[in-house]
Coordinates of C-alpha atoms in Angstrom, one line a residue:
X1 CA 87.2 102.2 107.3
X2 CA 83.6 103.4 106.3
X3 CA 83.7 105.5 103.7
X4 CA 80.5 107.0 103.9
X5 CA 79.7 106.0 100.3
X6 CA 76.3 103.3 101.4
X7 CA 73.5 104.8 99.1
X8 CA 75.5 107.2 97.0
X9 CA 74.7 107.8 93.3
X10 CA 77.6 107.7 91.4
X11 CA 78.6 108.3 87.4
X12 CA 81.7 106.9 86.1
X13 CA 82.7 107.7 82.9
X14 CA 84.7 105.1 80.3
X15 CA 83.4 102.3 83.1
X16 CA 83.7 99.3 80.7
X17 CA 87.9 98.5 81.0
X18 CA 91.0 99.9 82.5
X19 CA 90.7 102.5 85.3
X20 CA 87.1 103.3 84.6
X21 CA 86.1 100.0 85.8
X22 CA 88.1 99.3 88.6
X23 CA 86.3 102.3 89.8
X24 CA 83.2 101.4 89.1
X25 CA 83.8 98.1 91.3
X26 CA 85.2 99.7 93.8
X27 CA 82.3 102.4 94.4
X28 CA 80.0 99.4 93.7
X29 CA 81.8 96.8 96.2
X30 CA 81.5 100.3 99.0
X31 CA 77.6 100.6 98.7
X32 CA 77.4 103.0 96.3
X33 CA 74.5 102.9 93.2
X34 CA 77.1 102.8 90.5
X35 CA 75.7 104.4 87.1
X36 CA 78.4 102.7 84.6
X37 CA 78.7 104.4 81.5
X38 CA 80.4 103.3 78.2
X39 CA 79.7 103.5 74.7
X40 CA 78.4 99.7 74.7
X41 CA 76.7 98.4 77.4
X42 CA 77.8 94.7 76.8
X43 CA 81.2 94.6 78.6
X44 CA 79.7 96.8 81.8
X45 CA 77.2 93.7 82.4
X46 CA 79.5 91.2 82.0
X47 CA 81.9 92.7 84.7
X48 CA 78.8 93.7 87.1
X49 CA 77.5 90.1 86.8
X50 CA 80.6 89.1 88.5
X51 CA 79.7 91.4 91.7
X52 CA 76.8 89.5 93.8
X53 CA 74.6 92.5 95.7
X54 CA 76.3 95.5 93.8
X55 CA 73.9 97.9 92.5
X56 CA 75.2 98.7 88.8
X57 CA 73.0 100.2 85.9
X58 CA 74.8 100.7 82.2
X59 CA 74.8 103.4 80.7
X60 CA 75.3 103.0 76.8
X61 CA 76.6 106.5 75.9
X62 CA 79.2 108.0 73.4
X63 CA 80.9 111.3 74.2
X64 CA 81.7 112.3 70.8
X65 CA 78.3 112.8 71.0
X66 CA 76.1 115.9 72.7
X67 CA 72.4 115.1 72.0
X68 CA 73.2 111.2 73.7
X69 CA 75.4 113.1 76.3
X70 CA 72.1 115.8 77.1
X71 CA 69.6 113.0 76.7
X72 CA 70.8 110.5 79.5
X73 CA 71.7 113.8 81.5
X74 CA 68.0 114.9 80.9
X75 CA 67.1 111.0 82.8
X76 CA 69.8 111.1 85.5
X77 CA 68.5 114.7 86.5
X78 CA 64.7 113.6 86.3
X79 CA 65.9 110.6 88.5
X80 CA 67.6 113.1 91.1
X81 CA 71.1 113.5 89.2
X82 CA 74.4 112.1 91.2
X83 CA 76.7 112.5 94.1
X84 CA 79.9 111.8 93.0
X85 CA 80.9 112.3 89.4
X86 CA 84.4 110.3 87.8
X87 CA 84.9 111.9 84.8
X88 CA 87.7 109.2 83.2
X89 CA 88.3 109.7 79.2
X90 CA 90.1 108.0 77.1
X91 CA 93.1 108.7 75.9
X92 CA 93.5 110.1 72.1
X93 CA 95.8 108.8 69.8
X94 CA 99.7 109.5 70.0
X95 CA 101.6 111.9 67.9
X96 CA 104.2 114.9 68.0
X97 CA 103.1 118.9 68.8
X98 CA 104.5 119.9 65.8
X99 CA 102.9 117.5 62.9
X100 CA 99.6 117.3 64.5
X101 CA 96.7 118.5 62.7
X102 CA 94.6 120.8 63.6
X103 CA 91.2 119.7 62.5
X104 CA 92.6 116.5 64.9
X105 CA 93.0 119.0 67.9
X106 CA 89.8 120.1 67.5
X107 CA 88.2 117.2 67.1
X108 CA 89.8 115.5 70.3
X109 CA 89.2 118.5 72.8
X110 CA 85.7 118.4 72.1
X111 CA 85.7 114.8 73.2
X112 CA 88.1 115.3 76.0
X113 CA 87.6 118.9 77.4
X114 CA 84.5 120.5 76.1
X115 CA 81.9 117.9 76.6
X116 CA 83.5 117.0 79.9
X117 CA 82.9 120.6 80.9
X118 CA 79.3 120.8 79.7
X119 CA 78.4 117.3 81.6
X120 CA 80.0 118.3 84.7
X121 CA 77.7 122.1 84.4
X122 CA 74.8 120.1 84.3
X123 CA 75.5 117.7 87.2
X124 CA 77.1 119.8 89.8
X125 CA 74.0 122.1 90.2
X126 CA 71.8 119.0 92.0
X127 CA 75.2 118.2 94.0
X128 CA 75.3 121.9 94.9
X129 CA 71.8 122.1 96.1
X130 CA 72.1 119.0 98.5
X131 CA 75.4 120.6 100.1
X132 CA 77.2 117.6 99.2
X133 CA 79.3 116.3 96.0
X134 CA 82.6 114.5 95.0
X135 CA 84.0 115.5 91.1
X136 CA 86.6 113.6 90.7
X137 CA 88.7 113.7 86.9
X138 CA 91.4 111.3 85.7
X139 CA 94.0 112.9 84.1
X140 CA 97.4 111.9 83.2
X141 CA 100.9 112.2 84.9
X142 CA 102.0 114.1 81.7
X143 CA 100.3 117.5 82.7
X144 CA 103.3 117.5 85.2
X145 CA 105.9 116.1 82.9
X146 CA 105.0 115.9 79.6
X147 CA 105.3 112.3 77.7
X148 CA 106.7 112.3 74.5
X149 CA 104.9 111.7 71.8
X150 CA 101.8 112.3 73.3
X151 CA 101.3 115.8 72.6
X152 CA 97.4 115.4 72.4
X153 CA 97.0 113.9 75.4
X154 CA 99.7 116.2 77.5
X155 CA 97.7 119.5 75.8
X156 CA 94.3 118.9 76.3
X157 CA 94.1 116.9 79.7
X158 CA 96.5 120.7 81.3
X159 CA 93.6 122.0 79.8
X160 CA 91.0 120.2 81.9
X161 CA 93.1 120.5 84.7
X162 CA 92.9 124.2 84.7
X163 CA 89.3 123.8 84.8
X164 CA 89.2 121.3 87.5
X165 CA 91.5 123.8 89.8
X166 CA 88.9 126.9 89.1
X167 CA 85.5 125.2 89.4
X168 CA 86.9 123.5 92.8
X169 CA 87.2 127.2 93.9
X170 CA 83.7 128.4 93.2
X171 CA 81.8 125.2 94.8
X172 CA 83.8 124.8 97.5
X173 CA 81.1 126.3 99.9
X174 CA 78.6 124.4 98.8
X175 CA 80.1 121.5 100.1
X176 CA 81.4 119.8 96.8
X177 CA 84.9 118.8 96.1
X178 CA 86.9 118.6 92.5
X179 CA 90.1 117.1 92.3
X180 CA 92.2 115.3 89.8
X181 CA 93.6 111.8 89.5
X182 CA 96.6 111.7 88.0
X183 CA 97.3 107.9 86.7
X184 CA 101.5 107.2 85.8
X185 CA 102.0 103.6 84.2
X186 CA 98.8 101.4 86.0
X187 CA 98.4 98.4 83.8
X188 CA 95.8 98.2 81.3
X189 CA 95.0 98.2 77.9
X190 CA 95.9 101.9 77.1
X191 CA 99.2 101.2 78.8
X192 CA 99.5 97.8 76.3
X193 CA 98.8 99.8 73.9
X194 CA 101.2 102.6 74.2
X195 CA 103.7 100.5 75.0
X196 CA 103.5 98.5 71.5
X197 CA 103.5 102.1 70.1
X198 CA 106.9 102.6 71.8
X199 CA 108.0 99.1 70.8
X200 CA 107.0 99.3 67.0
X201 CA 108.9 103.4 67.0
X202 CA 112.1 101.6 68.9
X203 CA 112.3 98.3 66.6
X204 CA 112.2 96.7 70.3
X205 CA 109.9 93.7 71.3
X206 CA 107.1 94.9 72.9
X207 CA 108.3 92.9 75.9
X208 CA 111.3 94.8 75.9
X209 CA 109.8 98.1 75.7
X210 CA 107.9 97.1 78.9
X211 CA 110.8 95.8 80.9
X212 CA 112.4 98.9 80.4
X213 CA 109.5 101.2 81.2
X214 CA 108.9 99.2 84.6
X215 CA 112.7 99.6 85.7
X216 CA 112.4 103.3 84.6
X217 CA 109.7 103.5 88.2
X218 CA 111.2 103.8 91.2
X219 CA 108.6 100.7 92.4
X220 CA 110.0 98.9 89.6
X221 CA 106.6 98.0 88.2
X222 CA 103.2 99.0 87.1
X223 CA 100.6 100.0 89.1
X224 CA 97.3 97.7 89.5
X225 CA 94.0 98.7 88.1
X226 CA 92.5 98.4 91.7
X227 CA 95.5 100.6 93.7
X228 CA 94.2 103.6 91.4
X229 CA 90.7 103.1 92.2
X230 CA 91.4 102.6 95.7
X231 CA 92.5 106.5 95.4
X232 CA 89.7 107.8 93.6
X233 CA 86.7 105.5 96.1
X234 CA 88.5 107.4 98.8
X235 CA 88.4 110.9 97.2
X236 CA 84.7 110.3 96.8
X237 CA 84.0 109.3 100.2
X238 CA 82.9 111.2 103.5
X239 CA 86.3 111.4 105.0
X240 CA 87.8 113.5 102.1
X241 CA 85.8 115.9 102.8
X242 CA 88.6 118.6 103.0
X243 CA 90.5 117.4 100.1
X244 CA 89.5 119.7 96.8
X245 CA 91.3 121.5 94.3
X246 CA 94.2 118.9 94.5
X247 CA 95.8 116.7 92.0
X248 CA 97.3 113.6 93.3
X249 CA 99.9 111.5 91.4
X250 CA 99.2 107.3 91.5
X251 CA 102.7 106.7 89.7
X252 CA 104.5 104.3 91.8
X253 CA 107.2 107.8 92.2
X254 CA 107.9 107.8 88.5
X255 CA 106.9 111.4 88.3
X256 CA 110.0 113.7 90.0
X257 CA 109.6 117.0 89.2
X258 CA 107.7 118.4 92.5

């Protein structure tokens, strides 16, 4: 299948691991010119070295941090901006609702939400004026069912869901999409990570933590890196055209609530 995506500028946030990169080299592997962007630059062009006739550029850019954020927007607009935009954060630490501080709640849904709002403002109104744009966000499967112990992450990503639903309303016309990616347990190195978390609050190997987490998924196992992405290329391609305002579960049917 063609998706349509030969030529296509395209931003992916967090790019240099996990889910960020297996979309990158997805988009990349489909035609598209993939603008990889990570706090360091390093790990992008060791994975993009491995793709032979990609077109990658790294991006080095921290989203703690506005002026950085504003001044490679300021270059990607003067360059012509970008046609599909995969806003993919990472994931802030674990901890209760009720102990967590606030200064911490703050601090992460400027990271997560706020700056993810302002980014996207700035993009959208190139994609807007060529009739044609993909804004795709990575969220989690915990704004349907909340994970335990992961109250920051379950908070603030409902949050950008909520604003993912309403902008997808008020571009529609314009011929640009918005929809949301919600990953379950896809193996990577937040999922490690969490999973030792688990293991160290349990007294359980971390082995045994895992095991148990798999057979908790009606597939029985994690998802791969690339199954995800395989999601999102297609979200940002031509033939999805009609999809927007939609949130789509990757979780191997671990999520069973709707």
């Amino acid at each position: 299948m063609d998706l349509g995506l030969n030529g296509k500028r395209a931003l992916v946030l967090g790019a240099s691991r996990g889910l960020g990169r297996a979309i990158a080299e997805v988009l990349a592997r489909e035609g598209a010119h993939v603008i990889a962007a990570a706090r360091t630059a390093s790990a992008i062009n060791e994975w993009a070295a491995a793709l032979p006739g990609a077109k990658v550029t790294a991006l080095p850019l921290d989203l703690t941090n506005l002026a950085a954020i504003d001044a490679a927007l300021d270059k990607l607009l003067a360059d012509g901006g970008v046609d599909i935009l995969v806003n993919n954060i990472g994931g802030p630490p674990p901890g209760p609702a009720l102990t967590t501080d606030r200064a911490l709640w703050i601090a992460q849904f400027e990271a997560m939400a706020a700056n993810l709002f302002h980014l996207s403002g700035r993009l959208i109104p190139a994609m807007q004026a060529k009739k044609w744009g993909r804004v795709i966000t990575i969220a989690s499967s915990g704004v349907e069912l909340p994970i335990p112990n992961l109250a920051l992450s379950n908070g603030i990503r409902s949050a950008v869901v909520g604003w993912s639903k309403t902008l997808a309303s008020e571009v529609a016309r314009d011929g640009v999409t918005v929809n949301v990616v919600l990953p379950g347990r896809i193996h990577t190195t937040r999922i490690d990570e969490l999973d030792a978390a688990a293991a160290k609050r349990s007294g359980k190997t971390v082995e045994e933590t895992a095991k148990a987490s798999a057979e908790s998924i009606p597939m029985g196992r994690y998802g791969r890196p690339e199954e995800f992405a395989d999601m999102v290329a297609f979200l940002a391609s031509e033939r999805a055209g009609y999809v927007t305002g939609s949130m789509i579960r990757i979780d191997g049917g671990a999520t069973r609530s709707h």
